[in-house]
Short mmCIF file of C-alpha atoms in Angstrom, two decimals:
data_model
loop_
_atom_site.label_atom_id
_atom_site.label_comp_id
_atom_site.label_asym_id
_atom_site.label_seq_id
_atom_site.Cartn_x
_atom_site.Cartn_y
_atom_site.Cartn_z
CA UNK A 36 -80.88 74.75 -123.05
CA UNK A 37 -79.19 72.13 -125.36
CA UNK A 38 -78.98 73.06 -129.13
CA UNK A 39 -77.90 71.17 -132.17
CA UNK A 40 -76.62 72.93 -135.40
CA UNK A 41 -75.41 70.44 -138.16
CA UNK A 42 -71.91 71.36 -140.06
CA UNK A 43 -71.11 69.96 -142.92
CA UNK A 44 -67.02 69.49 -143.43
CA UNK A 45 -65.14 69.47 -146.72
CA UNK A 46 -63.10 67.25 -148.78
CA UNK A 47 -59.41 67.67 -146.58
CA UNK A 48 -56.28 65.75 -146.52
CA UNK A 49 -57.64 64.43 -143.84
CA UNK A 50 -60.66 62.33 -145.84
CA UNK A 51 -64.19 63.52 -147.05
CA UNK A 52 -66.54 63.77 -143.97
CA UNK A 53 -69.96 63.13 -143.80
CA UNK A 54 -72.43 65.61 -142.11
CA UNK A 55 -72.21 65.31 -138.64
CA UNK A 56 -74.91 66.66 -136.10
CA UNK A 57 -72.21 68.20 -133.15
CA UNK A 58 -73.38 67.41 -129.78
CA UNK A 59 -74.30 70.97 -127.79
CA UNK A 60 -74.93 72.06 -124.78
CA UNK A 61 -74.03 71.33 -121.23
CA UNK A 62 -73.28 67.55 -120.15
CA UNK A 63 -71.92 65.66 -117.86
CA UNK A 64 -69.03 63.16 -117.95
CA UNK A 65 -67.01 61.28 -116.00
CA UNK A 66 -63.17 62.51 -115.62
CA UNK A 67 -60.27 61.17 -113.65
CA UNK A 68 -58.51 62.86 -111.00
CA UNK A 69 -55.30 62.39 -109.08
CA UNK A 70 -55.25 60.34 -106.16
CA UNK A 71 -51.87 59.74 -104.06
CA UNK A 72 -49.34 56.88 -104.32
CA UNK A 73 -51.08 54.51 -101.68
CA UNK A 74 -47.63 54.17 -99.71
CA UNK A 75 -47.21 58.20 -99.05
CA UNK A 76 -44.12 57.92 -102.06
CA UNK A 77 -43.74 61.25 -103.92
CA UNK A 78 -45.28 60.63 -107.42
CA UNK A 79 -43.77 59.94 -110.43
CA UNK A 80 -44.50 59.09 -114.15
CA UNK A 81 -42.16 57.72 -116.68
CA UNK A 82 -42.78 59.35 -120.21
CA UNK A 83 -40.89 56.75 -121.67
CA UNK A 84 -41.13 52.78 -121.04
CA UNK A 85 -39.93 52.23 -117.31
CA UNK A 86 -37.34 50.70 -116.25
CA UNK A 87 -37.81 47.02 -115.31
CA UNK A 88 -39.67 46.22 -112.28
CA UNK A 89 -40.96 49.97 -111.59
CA UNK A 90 -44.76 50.86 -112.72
CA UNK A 91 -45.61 53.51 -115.44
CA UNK A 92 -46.75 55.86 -112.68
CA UNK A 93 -47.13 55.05 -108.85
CA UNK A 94 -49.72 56.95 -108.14
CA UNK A 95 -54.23 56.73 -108.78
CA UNK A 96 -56.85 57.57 -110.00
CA UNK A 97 -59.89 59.42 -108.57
CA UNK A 98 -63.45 58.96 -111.12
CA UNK A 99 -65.91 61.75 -110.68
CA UNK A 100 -68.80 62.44 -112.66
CA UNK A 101 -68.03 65.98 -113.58
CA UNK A 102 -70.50 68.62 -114.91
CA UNK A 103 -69.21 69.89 -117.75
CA UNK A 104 -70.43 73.44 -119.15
CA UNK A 105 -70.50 74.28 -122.79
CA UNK A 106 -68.29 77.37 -123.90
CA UNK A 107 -70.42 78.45 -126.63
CA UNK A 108 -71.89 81.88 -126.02
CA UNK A 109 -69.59 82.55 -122.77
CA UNK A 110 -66.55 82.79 -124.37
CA UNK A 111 -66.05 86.76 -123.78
CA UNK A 112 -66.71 85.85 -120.29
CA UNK A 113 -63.32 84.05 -120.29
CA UNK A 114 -59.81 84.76 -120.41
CA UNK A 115 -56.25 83.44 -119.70
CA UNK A 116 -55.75 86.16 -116.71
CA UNK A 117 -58.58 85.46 -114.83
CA UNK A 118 -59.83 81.54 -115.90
CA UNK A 119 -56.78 80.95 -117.09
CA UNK A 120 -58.24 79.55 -120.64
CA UNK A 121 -59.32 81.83 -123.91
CA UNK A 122 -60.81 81.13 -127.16
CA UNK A 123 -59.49 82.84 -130.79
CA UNK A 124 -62.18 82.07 -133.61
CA UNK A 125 -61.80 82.89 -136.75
CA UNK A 126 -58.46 82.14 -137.63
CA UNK A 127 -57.47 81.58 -141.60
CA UNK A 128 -56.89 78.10 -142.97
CA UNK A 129 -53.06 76.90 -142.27
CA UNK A 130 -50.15 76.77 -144.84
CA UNK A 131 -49.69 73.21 -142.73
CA UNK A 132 -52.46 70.76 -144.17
CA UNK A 133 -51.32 67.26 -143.23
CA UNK A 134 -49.40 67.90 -139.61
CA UNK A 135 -47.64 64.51 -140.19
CA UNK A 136 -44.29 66.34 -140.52
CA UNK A 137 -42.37 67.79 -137.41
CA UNK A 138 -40.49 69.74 -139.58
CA UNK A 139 -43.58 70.54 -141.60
CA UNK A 140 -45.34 71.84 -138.72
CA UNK A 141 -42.58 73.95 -137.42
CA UNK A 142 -41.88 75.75 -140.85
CA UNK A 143 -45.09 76.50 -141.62
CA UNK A 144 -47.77 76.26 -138.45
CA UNK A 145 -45.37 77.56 -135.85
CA UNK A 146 -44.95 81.52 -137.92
CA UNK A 147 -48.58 81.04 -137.46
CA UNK A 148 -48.78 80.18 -133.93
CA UNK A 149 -46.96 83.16 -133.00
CA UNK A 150 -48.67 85.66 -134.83
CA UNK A 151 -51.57 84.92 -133.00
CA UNK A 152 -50.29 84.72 -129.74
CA UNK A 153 -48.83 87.76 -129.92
CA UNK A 154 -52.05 89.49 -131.50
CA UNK A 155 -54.06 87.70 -128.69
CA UNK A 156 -52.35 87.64 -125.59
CA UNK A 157 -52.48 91.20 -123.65
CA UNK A 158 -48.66 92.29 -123.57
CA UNK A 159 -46.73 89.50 -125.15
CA UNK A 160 -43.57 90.47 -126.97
CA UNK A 161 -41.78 87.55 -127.94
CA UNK A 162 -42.75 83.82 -127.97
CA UNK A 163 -40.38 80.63 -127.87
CA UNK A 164 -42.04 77.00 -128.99
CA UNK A 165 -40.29 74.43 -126.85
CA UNK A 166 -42.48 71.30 -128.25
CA UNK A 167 -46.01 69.94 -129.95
CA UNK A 168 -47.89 67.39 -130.10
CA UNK A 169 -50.16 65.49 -132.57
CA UNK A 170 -52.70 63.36 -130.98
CA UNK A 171 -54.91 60.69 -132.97
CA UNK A 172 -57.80 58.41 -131.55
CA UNK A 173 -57.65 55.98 -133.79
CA UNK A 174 -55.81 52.31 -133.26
CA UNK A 175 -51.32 52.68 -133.18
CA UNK A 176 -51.46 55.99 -132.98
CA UNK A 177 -48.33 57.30 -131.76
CA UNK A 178 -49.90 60.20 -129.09
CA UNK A 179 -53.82 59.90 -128.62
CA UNK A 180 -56.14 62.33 -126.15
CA UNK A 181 -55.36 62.09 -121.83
CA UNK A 182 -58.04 61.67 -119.95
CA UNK A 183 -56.65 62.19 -116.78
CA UNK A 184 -57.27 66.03 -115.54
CA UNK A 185 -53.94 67.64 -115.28
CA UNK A 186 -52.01 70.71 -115.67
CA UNK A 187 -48.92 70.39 -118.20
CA UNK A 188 -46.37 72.32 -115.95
CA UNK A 189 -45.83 73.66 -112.13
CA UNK A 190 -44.13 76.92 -111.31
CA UNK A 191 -40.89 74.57 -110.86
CA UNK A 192 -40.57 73.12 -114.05
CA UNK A 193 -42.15 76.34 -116.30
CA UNK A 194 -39.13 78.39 -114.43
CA UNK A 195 -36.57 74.98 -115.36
CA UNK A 196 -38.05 75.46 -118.83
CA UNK A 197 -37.26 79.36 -119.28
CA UNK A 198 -33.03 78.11 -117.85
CA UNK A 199 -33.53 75.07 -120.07
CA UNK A 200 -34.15 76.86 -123.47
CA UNK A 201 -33.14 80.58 -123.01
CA UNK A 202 -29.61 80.15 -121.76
CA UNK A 203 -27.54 83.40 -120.92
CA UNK A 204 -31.09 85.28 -121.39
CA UNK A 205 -33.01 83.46 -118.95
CA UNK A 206 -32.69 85.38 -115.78
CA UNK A 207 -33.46 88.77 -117.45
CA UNK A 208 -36.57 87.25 -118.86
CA UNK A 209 -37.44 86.18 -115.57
CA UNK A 210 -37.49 89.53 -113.86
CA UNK A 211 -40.48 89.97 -116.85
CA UNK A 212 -43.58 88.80 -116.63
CA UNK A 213 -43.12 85.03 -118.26
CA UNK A 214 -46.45 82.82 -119.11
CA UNK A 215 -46.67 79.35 -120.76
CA UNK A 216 -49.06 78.54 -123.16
CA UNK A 217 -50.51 75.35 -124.81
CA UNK A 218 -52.47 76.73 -128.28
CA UNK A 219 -54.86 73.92 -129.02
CA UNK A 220 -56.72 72.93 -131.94
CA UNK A 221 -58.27 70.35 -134.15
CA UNK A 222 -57.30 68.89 -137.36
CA UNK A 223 -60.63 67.62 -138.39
CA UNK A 224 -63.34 69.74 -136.90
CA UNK A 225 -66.25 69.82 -135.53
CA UNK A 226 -64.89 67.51 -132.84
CA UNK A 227 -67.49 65.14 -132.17
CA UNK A 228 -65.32 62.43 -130.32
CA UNK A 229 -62.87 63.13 -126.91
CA UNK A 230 -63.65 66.98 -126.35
CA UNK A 231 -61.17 68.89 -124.26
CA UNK A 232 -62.37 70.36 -121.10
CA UNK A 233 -60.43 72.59 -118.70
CA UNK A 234 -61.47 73.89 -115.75
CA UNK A 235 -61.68 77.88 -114.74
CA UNK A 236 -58.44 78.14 -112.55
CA UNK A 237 -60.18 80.02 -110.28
CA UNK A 238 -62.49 77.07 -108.76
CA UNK A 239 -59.43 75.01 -108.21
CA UNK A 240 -57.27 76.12 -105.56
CA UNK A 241 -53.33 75.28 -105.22
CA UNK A 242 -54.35 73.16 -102.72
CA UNK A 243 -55.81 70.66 -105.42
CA UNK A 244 -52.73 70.96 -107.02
CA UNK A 245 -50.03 68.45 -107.03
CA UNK A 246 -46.77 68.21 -108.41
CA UNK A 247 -45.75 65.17 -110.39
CA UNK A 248 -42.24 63.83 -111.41
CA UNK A 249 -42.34 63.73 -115.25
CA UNK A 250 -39.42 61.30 -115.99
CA UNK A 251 -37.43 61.43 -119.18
CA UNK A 252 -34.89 59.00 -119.97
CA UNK A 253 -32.12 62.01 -119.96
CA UNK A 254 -33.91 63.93 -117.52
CA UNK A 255 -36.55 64.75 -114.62
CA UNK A 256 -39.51 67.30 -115.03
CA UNK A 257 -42.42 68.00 -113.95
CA UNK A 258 -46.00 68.15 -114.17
CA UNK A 259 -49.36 68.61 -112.15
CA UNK A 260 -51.88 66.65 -111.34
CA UNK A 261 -55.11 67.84 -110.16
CA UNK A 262 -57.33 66.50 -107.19
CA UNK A 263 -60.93 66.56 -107.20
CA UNK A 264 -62.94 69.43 -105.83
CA UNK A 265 -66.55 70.45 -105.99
CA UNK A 266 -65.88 73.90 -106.46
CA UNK A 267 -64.07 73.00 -110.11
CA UNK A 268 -65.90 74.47 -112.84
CA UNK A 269 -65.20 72.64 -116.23
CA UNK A 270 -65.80 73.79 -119.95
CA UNK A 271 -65.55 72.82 -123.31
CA UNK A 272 -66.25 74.27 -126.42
CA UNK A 273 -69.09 72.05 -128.49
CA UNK A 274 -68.28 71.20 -131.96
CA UNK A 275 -65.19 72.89 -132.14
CA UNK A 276 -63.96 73.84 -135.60
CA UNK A 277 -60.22 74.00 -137.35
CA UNK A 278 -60.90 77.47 -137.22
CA UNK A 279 -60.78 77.90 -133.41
CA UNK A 280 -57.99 77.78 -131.23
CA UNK A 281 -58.36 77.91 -127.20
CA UNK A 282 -55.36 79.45 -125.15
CA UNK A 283 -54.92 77.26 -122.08
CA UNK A 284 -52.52 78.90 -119.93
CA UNK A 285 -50.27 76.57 -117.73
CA UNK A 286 -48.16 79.32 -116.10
CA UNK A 287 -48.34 82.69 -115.20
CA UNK A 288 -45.32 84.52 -113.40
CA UNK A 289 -47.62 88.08 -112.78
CA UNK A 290 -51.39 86.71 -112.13
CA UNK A 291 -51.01 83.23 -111.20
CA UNK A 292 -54.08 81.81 -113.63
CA UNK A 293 -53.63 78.07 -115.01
CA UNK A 294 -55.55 75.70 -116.49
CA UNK A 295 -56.54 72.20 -115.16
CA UNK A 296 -57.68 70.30 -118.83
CA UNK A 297 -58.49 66.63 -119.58
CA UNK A 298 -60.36 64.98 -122.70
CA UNK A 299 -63.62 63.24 -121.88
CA UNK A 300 -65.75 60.42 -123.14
CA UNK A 301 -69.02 62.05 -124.58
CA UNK A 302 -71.66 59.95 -124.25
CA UNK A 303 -73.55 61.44 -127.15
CA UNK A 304 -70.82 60.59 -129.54
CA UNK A 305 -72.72 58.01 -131.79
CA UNK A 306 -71.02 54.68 -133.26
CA UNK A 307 -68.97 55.85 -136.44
CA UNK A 308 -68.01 58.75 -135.21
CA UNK A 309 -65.13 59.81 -136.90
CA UNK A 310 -62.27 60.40 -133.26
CA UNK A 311 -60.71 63.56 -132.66
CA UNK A 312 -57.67 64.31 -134.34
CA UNK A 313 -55.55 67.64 -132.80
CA UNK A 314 -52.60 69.49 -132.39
CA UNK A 315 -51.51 71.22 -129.30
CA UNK A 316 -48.11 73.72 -129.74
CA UNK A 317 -46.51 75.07 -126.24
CA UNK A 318 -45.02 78.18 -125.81
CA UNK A 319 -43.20 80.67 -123.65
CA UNK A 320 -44.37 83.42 -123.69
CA UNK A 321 -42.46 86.67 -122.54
CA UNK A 322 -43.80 90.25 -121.72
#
């Protein structure tokens, strides 16, 4: 059954917020999947502008109408081994109050980051941030929420990532278990606008699983997208707060869990809304 509790958030560098009513409950929403490059190309997607006469991406898009379960209540239920998502609550207020500085962010949120992954995830023993990203709804900003259901990595380029950053260390670490990790949270909570969703790993088989050229101007990666299935099984956590993180595991060398996640349009977000504002950090993580 639906249920609506009403939070009222502070005074923040990120303006004073009015009392917002979050949205609970299961709903249903509509999210896009992969669908193949209509000439049988391998796909591709340039992260920066493309070159001249090439599209962004050559492949499409596949709109379901998804059920999507709320989180709240299940989260013990859940966890990056066996879904291949987690949620931490209660996590104290960052030294990091404006995440508008890279630098900022790295210095102060990252010592964070780590403390908790390595107090939360079941055998971890050192952690390595390789990027993050800021993401804004509102008009010019520079990174705002997918909403295209996709995995952030494949086995191929998490491996490439562990060579990439670790150097001389790399192929010790990768007779050890190795997992990549995308902590997630927002920066003005409750989100009431562009939830995340991900889908338990477990109701979407490698089959639905595709790789995807991730083109840099200095280099090629790689990413996943995901196909439909009605087996998938999607979640999101209502009303999530600043003091929340979820885990959502893109790699894991040992038990093979990984998390298929896309934002989605709720359509009980009412006009004036203030959009979601967030900040996800990716990490290896070894042991």
């Amino acid at each position: 059954m639906s249920t609506t509790t009403t939070t009222q958030t502070q005074s923040s560098s990120f303006g004073v917020r009015k009392a917002v009513t979050p949205p609970r409950g299961d709903t249903e929403a509509e999210l896009i999947f992969y669908a193949p490059p209509s000439d049988g190309s391998k796909p591709y997607n340039y992260v920066e502008p493309q070159p001249e006469g090439s599209p962004q991406r050559n492949y499409g898009e596949n709109h379901q109408q998804i059920k999507i379960h709320d989180l709240r209540g299940h989260e013990a239920e859940h966890g990056i081994n066996t879904s291949g998502f987690g949620v931490v609550s209660g996590v104290p207020e960052s030294a990091e109050k404006d995440f508008l500085d890279d630098e900022s962010i790295k210095s102060k949120y990252y010592p964070e980051v780590e403390k908790l992954l390595l107090e939360n995830v079941p055998g971890a023993e050192r952690i390595f941030f390789f990027d993050h990203t800021v993401r804004r709804s509102q008009p010019g900003a520079k990174r705002a929420p997918v909403t295209r259901a996709h995995i952030d990595q494949t086995t191929k380029s998490a491996r490439a990532r562990v060579y990439h950053h670790m150097g001389n260390e790399a192929e010790k670490l990768l007779d050890g278990r190795v997992r990549l990790i995308n902590v997630w949270r927002p920066l003005n909570g409750p989100v009431v606008a562009s939830p995340l969703a991900y889908a338990d790993s477990r109701t979407v088989t490698d089959e639905h699983i595709v790789p995807v050229e991730h083109r840099y101007p200095d280099r090629t990666g790689e990413t996943a997208g995901v196909q439909y299935t009605k087996q998938g099984k999607w979640w999101y956590l209502s009303g999530m707060e600043n003091s929340e993180r979820v885990l959502l595991q893109c790699y894991d060398s040992k038990d093979g869990a990984r998390t298929p996640h896309s934002a989605f349009v709720d359509s009980r977000t009412q006009d004036g809304w203030p959009g979601r504002e967030s900040i996800e950090v990716r990490a290896l993580v070894f042991g």
